[in-house]
Structures are given as C-alpha cells and as structure tokens.
Coordinates of C-alpha atoms in Angstrom, one line a residue:
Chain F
X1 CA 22.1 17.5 15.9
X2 CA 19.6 15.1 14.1
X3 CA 21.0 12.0 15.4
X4 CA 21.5 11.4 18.8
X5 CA 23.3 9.0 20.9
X6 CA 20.9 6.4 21.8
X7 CA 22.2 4.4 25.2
X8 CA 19.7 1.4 26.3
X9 CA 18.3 2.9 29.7
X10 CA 16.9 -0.2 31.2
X11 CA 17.3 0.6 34.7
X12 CA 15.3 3.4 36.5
X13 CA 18.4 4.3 39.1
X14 CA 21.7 2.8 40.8
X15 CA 19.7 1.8 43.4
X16 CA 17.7 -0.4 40.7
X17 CA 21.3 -1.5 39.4
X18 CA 22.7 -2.7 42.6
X19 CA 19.9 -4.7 43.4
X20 CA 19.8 -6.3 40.3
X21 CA 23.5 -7.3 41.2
X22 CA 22.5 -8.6 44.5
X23 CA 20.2 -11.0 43.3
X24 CA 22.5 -12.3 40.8
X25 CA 25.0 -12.9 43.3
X26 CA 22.3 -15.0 45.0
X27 CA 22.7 -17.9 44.0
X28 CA 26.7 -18.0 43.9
X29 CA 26.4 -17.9 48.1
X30 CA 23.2 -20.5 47.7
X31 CA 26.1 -22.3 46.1
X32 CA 28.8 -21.8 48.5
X33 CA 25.9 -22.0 51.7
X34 CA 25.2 -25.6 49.9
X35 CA 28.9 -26.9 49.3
X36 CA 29.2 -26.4 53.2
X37 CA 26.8 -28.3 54.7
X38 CA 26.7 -30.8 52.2
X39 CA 28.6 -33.5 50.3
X40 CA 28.6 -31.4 47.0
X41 CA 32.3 -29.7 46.0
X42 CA 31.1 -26.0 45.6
X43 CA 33.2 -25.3 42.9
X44 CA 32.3 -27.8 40.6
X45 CA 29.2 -26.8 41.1
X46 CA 30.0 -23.2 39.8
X47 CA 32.1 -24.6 37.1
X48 CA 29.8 -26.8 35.4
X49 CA 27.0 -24.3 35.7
X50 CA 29.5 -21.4 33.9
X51 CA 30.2 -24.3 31.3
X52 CA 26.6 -24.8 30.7
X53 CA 25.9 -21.1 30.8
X54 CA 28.8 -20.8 28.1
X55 CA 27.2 -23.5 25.4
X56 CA 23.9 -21.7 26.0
X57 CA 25.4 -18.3 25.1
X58 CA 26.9 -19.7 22.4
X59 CA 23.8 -21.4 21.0
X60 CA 22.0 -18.7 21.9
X61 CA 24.1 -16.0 19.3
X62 CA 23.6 -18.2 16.5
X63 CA 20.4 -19.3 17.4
X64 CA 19.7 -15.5 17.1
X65 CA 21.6 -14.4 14.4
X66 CA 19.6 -17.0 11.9
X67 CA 16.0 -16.5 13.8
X68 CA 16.7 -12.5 12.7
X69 CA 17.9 -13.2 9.2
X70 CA 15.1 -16.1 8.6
X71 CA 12.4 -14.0 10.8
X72 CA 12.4 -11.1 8.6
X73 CA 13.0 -11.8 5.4
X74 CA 10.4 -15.1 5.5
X75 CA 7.4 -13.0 7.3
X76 CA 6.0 -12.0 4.1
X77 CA 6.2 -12.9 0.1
X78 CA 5.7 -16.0 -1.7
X79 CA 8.9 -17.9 -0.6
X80 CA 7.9 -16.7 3.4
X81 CA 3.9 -18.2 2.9
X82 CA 5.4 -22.0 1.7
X83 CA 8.0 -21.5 4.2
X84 CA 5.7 -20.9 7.2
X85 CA 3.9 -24.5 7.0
X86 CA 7.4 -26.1 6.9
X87 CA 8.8 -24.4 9.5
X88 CA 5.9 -25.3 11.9
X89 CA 6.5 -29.0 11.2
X90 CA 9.8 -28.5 11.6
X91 CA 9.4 -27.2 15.1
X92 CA 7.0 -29.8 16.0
X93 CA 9.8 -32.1 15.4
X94 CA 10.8 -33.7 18.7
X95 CA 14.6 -32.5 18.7
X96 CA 16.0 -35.0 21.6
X97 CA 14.9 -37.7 18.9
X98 CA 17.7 -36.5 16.8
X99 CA 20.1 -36.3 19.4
X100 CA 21.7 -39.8 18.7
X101 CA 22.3 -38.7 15.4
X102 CA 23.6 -35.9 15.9
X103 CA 26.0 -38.0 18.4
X104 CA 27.1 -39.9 15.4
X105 CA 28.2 -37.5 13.3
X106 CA 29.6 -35.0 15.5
X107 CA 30.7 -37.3 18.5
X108 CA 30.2 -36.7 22.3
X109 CA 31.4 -33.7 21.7
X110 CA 30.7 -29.9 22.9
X111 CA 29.6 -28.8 19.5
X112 CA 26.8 -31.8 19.6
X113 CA 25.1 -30.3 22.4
X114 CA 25.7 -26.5 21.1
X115 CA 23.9 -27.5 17.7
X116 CA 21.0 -29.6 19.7
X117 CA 20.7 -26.2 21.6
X118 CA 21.0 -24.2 18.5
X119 CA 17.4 -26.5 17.0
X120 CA 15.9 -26.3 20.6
X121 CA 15.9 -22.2 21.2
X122 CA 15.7 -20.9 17.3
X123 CA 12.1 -21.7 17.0
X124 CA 10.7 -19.8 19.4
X125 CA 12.9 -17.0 18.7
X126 CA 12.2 -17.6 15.0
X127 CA 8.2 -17.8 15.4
X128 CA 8.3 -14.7 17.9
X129 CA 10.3 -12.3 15.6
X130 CA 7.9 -14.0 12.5
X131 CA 5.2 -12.8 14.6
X132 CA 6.3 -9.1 15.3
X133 CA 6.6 -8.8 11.7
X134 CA 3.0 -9.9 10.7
X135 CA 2.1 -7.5 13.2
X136 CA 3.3 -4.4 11.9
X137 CA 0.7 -1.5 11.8
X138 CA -0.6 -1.2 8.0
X139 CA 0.0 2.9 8.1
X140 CA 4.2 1.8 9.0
X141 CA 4.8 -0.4 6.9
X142 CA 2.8 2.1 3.8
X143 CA 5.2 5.2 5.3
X144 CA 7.8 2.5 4.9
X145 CA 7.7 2.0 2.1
X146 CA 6.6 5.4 0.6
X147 CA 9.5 7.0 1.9
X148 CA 12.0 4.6 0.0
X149 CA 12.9 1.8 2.8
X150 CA 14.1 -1.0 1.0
X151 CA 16.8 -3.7 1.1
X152 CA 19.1 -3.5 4.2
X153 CA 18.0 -0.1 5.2
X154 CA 14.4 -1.5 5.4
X155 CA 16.0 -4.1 7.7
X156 CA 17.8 -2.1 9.9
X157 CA 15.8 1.2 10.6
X158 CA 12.5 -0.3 10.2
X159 CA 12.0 -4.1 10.1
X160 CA 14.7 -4.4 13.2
X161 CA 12.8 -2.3 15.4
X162 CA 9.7 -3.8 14.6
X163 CA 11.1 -6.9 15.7
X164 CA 12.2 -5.9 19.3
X165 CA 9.4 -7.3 21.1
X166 CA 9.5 -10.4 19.7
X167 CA 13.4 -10.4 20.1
X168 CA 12.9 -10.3 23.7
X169 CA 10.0 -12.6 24.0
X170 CA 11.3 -15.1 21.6
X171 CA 14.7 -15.3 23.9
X172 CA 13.2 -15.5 27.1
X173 CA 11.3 -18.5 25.5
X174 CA 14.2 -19.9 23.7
X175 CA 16.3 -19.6 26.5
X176 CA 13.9 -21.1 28.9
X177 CA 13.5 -24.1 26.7
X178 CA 17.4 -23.9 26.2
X179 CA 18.3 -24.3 30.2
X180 CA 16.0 -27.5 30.1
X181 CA 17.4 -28.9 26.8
X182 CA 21.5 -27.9 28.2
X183 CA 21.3 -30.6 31.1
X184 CA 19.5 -33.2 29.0
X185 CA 21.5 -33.0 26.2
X186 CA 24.8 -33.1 28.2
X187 CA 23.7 -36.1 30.5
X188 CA 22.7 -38.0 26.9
X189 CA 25.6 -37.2 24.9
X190 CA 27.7 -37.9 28.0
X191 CA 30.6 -35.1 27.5
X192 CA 33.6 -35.2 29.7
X193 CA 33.6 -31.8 30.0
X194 CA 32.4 -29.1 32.7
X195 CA 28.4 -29.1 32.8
X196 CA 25.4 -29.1 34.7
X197 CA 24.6 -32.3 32.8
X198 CA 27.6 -34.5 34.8
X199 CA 26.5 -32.7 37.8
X200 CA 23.2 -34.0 38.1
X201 CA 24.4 -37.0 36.8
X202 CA 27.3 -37.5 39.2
X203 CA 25.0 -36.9 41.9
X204 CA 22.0 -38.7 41.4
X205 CA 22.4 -40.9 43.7
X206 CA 22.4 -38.0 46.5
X207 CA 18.8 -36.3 46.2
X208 CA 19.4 -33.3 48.4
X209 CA 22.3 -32.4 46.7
X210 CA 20.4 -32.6 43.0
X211 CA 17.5 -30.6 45.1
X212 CA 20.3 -27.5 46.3
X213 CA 21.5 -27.8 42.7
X214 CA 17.8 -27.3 41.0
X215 CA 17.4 -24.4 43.6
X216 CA 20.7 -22.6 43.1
X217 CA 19.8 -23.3 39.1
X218 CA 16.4 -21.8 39.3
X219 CA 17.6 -18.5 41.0
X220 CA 20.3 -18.1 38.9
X221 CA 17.8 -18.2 35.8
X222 CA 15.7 -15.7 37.9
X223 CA 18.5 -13.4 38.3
X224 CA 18.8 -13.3 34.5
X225 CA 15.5 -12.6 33.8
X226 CA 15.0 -10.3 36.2
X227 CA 18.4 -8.4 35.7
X228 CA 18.3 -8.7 31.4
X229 CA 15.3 -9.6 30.3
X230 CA 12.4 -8.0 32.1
X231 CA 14.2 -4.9 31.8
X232 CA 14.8 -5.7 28.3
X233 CA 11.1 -6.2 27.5
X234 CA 9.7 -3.3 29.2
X235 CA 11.7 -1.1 27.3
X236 CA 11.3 -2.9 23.6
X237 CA 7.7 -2.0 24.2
X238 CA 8.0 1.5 25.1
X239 CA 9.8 2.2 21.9
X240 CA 7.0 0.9 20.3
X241 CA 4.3 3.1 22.0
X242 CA 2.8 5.9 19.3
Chain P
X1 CA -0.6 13.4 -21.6
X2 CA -0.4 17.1 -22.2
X3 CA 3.1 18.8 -20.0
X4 CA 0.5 20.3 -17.7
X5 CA -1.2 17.1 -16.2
X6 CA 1.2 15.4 -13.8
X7 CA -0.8 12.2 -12.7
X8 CA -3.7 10.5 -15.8
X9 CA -6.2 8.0 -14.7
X10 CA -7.9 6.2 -17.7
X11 CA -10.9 3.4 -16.7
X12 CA -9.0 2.5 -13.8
X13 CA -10.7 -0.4 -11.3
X14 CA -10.2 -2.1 -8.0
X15 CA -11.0 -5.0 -6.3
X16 CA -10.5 -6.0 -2.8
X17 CA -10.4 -9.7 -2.0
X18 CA -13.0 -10.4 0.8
X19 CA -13.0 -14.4 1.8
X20 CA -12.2 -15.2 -1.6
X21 CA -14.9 -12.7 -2.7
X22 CA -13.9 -10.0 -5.1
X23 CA -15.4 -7.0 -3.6
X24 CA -15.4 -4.0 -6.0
X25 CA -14.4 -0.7 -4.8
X26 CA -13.4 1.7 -7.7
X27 CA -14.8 1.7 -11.4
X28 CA -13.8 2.9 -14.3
X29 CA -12.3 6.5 -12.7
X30 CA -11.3 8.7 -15.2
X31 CA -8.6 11.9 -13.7
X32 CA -6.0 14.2 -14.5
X33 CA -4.2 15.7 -11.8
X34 CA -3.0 19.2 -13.1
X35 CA 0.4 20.2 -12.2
X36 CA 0.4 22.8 -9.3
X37 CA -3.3 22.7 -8.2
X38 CA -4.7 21.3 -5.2
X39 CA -7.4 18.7 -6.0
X40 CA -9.5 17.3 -3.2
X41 CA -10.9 13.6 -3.3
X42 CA -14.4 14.2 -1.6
X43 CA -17.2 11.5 -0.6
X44 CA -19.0 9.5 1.8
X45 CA -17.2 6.3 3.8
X46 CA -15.5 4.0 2.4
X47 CA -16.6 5.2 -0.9
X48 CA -12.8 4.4 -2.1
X49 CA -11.0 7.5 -2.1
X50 CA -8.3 6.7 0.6
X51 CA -8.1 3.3 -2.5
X52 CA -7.8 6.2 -5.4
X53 CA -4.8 8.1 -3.0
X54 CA -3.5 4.6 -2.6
X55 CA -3.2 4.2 -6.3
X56 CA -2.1 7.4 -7.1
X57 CA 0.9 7.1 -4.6
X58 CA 2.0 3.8 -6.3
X59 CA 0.9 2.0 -2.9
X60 CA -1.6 0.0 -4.0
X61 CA -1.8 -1.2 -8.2
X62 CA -5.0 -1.1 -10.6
X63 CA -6.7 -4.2 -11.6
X64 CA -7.6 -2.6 -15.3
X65 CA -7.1 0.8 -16.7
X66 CA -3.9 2.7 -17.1
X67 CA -2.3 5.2 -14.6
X68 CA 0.2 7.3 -16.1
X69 CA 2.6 9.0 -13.6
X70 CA 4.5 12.1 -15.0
X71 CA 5.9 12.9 -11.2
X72 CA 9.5 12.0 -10.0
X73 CA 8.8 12.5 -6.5
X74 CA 5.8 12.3 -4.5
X75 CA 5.3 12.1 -0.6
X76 CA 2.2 10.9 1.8
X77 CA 0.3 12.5 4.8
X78 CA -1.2 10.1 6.5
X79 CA -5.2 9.8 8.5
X80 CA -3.2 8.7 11.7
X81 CA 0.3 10.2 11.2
X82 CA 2.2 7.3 10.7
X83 CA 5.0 8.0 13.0
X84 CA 7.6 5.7 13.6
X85 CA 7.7 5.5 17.7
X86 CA 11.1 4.1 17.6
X87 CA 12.6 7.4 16.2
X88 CA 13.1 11.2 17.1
X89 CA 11.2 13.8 15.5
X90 CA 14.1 14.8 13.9
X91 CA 14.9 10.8 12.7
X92 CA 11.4 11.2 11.6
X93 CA 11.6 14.0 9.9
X94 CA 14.8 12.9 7.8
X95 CA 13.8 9.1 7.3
X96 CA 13.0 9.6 3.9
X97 CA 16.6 11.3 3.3
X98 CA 18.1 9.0 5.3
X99 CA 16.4 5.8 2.8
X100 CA 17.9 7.7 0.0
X101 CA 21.4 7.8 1.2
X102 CA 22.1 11.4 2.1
X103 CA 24.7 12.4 3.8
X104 CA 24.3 13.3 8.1
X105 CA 25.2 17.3 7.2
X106 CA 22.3 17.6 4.4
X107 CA 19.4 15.7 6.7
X108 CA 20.4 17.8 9.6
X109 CA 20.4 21.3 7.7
X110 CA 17.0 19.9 5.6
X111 CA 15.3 18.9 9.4
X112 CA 16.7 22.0 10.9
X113 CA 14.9 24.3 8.5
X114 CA 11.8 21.9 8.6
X115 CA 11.3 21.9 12.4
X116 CA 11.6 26.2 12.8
X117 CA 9.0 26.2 9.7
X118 CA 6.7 23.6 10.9
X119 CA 6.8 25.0 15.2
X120 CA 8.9 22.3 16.1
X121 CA 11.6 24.2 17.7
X122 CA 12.2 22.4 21.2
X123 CA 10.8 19.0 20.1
X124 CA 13.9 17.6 17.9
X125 CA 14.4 15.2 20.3
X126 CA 11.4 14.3 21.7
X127 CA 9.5 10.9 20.6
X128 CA 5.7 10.9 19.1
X129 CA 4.3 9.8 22.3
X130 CA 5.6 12.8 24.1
X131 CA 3.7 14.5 21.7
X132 CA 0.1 15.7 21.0
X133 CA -2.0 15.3 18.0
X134 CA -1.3 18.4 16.3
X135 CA 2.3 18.3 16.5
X136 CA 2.4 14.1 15.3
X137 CA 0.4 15.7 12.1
X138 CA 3.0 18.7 11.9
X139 CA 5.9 15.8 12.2
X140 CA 4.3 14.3 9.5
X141 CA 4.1 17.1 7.2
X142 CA 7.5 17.9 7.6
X143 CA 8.7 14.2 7.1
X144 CA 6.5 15.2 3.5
X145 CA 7.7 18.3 2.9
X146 CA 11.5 16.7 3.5
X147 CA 11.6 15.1 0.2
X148 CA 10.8 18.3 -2.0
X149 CA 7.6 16.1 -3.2
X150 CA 6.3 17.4 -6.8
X151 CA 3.1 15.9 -5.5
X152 CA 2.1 15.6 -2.3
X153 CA -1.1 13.2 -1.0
X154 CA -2.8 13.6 2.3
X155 CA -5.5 11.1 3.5
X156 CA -7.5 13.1 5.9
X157 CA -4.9 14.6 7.5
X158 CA -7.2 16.6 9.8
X159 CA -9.8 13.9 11.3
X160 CA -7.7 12.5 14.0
X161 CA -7.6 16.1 15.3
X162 CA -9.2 18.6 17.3
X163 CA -11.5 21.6 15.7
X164 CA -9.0 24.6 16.7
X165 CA -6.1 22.2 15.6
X166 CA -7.7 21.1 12.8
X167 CA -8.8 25.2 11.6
X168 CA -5.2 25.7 12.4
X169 CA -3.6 23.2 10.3
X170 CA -5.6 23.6 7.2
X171 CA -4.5 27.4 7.0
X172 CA -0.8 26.0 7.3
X173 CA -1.0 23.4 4.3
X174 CA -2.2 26.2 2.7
X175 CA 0.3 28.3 3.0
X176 CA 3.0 25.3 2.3
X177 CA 0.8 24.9 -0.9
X178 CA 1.3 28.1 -1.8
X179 CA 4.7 29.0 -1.0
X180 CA 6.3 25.9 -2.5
X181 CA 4.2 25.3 -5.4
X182 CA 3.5 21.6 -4.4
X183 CA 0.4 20.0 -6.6
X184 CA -1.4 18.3 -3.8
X185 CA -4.3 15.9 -3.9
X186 CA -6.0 15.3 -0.7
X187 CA -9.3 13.0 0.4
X188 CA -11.4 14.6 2.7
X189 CA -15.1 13.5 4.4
X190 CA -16.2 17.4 4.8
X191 CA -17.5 19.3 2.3
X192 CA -16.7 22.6 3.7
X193 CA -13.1 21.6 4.0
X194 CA -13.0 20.6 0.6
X195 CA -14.4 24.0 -0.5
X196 CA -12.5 25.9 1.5
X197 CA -9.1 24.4 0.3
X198 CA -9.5 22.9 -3.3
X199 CA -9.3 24.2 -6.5
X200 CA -11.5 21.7 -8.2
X201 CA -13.4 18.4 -6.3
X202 CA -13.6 15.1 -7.2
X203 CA -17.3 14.2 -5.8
X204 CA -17.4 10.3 -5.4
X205 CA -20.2 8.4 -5.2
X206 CA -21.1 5.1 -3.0
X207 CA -19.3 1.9 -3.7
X208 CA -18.1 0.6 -6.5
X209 CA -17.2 4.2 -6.4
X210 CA -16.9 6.6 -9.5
X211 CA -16.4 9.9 -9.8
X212 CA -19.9 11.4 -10.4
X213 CA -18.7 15.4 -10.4
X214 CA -15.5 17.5 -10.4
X215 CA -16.6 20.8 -9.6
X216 CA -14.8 23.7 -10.1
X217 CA -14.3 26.2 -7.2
X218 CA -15.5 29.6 -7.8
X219 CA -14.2 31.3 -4.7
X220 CA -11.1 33.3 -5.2
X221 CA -8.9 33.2 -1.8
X222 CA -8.5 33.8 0.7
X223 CA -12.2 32.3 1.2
X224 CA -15.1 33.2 3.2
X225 CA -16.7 30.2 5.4
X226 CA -19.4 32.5 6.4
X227 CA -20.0 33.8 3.4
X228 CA -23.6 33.7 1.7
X229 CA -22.5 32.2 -1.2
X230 CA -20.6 29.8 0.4
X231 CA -22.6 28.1 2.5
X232 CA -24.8 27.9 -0.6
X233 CA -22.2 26.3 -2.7
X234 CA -21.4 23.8 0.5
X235 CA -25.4 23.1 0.6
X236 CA -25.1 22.5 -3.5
X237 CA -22.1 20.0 -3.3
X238 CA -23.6 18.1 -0.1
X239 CA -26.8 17.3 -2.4
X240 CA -24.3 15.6 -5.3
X241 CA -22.3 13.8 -2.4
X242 CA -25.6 12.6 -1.2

C-alpha cells in the first residue's frame, strides 16, 4: 500500500506509440528507397550505421554511469569546488587532438573510438547533472536532510531524482555531440570494422550517395529523439512540478 | 540544564556572509525550550527567527555561544511545505522512516494511521501538485508527525495559506500538540496567532536580532480571539514587536 509500482508513462496513447514506431522505421525505407536507385549497397548502409549506433550505446552507458557518480557527489563540498575549475578545462580540451594518442596506445581498434566517445559525451552529461544539483530548491535539500537522507539513500531517493532533468538534457547533448564525434573518430582511426565512418569514407568520391547517407542519418537521430528523448524530458520535468 | 528544558541557548550569534560581508543576524540569544510547551518565535521580517528555528533544528550552526540539545528526535514543518514532487503522499509521508531503515510493513501501518488522522484518506497516491495548499501543509505535518518528534519546529506553517485554511489548521496543530504531548517551537509574523497558540513568546527585535521579551500567556484555553482582554493583550505585544 505505501509504495506503488511506478511504470515510466511517456507516451499519451497507442496511437502516440505506433507513430513513434513509424517514424523510426523511416529512415530504414529512406535507406532501402536509396540503395535502389543508387550505387550505394543498402545493407551496408544499415550495418555500419547499427555498428556506429552500437559503440555509441556503449560509450554512452559508461559515459553515464561516471557523469552520475562524478555529477553528484562533486556538485557540492570542498573536493567538488576545486574539482569544478578542473573539470571545465578539461572539457575545453579539444578531444580529436588526443585522438592519435589514443591510436597509439590502444591501436585502430573499436575500443579507441568507444573511449574517444566516452571523453566526447561525459561532459555535457557531467556539467548538466552538475547543474541539476546546484539547482536544488533550498527548502528540499533542508527536508533532506532533516529527515535523515544521507549516504546512498541521499543518492538514490533524493539526489537521483533531482538529477533527471539534467540526465535527459545532458544525453540529448552528449549524444548529439557523440553522433558527430562516431564518424570522425572512425574515419581517423581507420577501423576495419562496420561503421558509418568507412561509409562516408568509402564513398566520398560519390556526393549524392554521402548526401542520401547524411539524410537517412539525420532522420534516424530524429526518430530517437522524438521517440526516447522528448518523451523522456517532458516527463523528468513533470515529476519535478510542486 | 535542568531535566525539564529540552533545547538551552546561551549567547548564541550568527552571521551571514553577504559578498564577503559579514552580515549579522542574531546576537547574543539567550533560551530554554521547556519540555512539552509550545513556544512561539514572534517578530517582524527577517528579524532572524526562521535563523534561530534553523539553529535549533541543527540545520544551520552558531558562530559563538553554546546550544545544548537534550532532544533525540526532532522534525521540521516547513513556510512552503517542502514536498518532494517526485514522491506520493504516502512516499512522503514515510521518507523519514524510509531514511532510517524501516521495514515496508511498519512505514505502511505508521502512514496508514497518519493519512486517516491528518484527512488524507483518498490522496495516498496522489502527487503534491494534484494537490492544494492545505492538504501539501497537512502532508507535511504528517511526514513530521511520522518520526514521533520530541520536538517539533514549524517555520510559518500557515502563510502560504488561505484565511479559512489557515483558522483551520491552527486548531489541528493544536490538537496534535495536545494529544501527543509534542514540545513545539514555531516562528510566526502575527501576533494574534502567536497569542492564540503559545504558551510563552519569544518577542524579537529588528536585526542583529535579540530576544527583547518572552511573555507569558495568561489565557487559559481554549482561547477567546474576540475577547476584550485579548485583543488588549494582542495591542500590548504589537507595541514590544514594534
């Protein structure tokens, strides 16, 4: 009776759902309309983009895993205030500078590209949640704390919460920055492997099929936002609403 | 510290830090808080007593003086309720117990109990903003009253509320007070609340605030607003506020 089962309701009705679905389908037959009328093997297309999408996912766990843990426990105290300064240099860093030595430690390898994504999309993330936590009204953070919230309970049913917002708008930031840093990072580091980064590559030499490959890219990015994120965003704020 | 006074106050100060200015706000407050009464923090804005309910709840610390605590457990009603959207009424209710480790089966039969005596019934499951003001302040109460407080502070639990709310509520602390034997120590703006409620006032004066009176209520209760004598008193204790 005093807890109840909390499902994320981020869609208003099926109808809502199943056009969600639609437009992520999009740009799978943009793809296949594409591979028909043009030069460009369709399924390669698809391949490298799932490849891409898969390092990004990837990157994108850790990156958010270690932008929660820094996010929350650095957004106030002593160690948090000298962190802050550091941190923003840090990010200020140009990260494709680093990428030839990351190249020589790790090789051409898949794990080069997932740790130069990991740099690219943690800031934003990390800055956002940092953010969410500076934010907190005064009166929560006193009843916090008054009613014994401390160490990992603190975290979970108070500091988490908090943080939603920025969880949200630190990924659709990170992950927008990630999608331009995946393609550059595989065409530098030159992997053999499935990616969006040898697609554009291979083709360069054909401009409309690099043009149908940015279009079918930037729809399938849409269809993320619009069938995660949005959603996602809209309802971190409700929950916040007194 | 005789067994009788729960909370002592001896020369205690604060400071705010304002641009790197020391702004003072309380001076040398002398106070005992006697177990079981109900003591009302009364003065003009921002004359510091929401500071002194601060210090007394262990929120904010003294800059000089000593502040002896003889209380094991002490809860806070707060100006603006202080609910945390992200939670039920009945998560609200039990965050306290849930910070302190209890078990699902005691928060539920501790809420249960809280939410018939407080007029919740029907709302266990609603969030604050489906709410109105009244019942955020009676979700706050009860999210007090949850920990079995020896002391219990209120910051001006009635402002954010509506007159018939407001005449309604006060009558209802007053019976908790009674009933349960809670000491409580409230700050108020209004003199007649203060009369009407308290059994002795703390009368502040402007900043760097002091306590300039504590008067001693003469009205037995149940007490009579319209009463000759009290509207003669309120008149008397307006002139030492002023």
């Amino acid at each position: 009776m005093y807890m109840v089962k909390k499902y994320v309701r981020i869609y208003k009705r099926r109808v809502h759902v199943l056009w969600t679905f639609l437009i992520v389908l999009l740009p799978f037959l943009f793809v296949f309309f594409v591979g028909a009328i043009s030069t460009a093997q369709k399924m390669s297309f698809v391949g490298d983009l799932l490849a891409s999408t898969v390092r990004l996912f990837i990157a994108y766990t850790i990156s958010l895993f270690i932008a929660v843990i820094l996010g929350i426990t650095l957004s106030r105290g002593r160690v948090g205030a000298f962190m802050l300064p550091v941190f923003d240099v840090l990010q200020s860093f140009p990260t494709f500078a680093m990428l030839p030595l990351a190249v020589s430690f790790f090789g051409p390898s898949e794990t080069t590209v997932v740790i130069f994504l990991i740099i690219t999309v943690v800031w934003p993330m990390l800055f956002a949640i940092i953010s969410s936590q500076k934010l907190i009204k005064t009166a929560w953070d006193e009843a916090a704390t008054i009613y014994g919230a401390t160490g990992w309970r603190r975290i979970v049913y108070f500091a988490l919460p908090v943080a939603g917002p920025g969880i949200v708008t630190g990924s659709i930031v990170g992950l927008g920055e990630g999608w331009e840093a995946v393609v550059g990072a595989e065409i530098i580091v030159g992997i053999r492997a499935h990616g969006l980064g040898g697609f554009f590559n291979g083709y360069s030499q054909s401009g409309h099929v690099v043009f149908y490959g940015v279009m079918a890219l930037l729809l399938f990015i849409f269809a993320m936002n619009h069938l995660l994120w949005l959603p996602f965003l809209e309802r971190s704020h409700k929950m916040l609403t007194e | 510290m005789t067994d009788n006074v729960l909370i002592h106050l001896n020369n205690v100060t604060k400071h705010f830090e304002d641009d790197g200015r020391k702004v003072p706000v309380l001076k040398d407050i002398d106070l005992d808080v006697q177990r079981g009464e109900f003591l009302m923090l009364l003065g003009p804005s921002g004359s510091g007593k929401s500071t002194l309910l601060r210090l007394l709840s262990g929120l904010e610390k003294p800059d000089s003086g000593t502040l002896h605590m003889g209380v094991t457990s002490h809860s806070f009603v707060f100006q603006d309720f202080a609910l945390f959207p992200w939670l039920t009424v009945a998560e609200n209710i039990g965050f306290g117990l849930k910070m302190k480790g209890r078990s699902e089966s005691e928060i539920t039969a501790v809420v249960k109990d809280l939410v018939s005596e407080m007029g919740l019934d029907g709302f266990l499951h609603a969030y604050p903003r489906e709410l109105s003001g009244g019942m955020k302040q009676r979700v706050g109460i009860a999210r007090a009253l949850a920990m079995s407080p020896e002391v219990m502070f209120l910051d001006e639990p009635f402002s954010a509320l509506d007159t018939f709310t407001e005449v309604k509520l006060r009558l209802e602390v007053l019976k908790i007070w009674e009933t349960r034997k809670i000491t409580m120590v409230m700050v108020t703006h209004s003199v007649e609340e203060a009369l009407f409620m308290a059994d002795r006032i703390a009368v502040f004066s402007e900043r760097p605030a002091t306590i300039s009176n504590i008067v001693k209520n003469p009205f037995p209760r149940p007490r009579n607003v319209h009463s000759a004598e009290f509207v003669r008193k309120v008149e008397e204790i307006s002139n030492l506020v002023e």
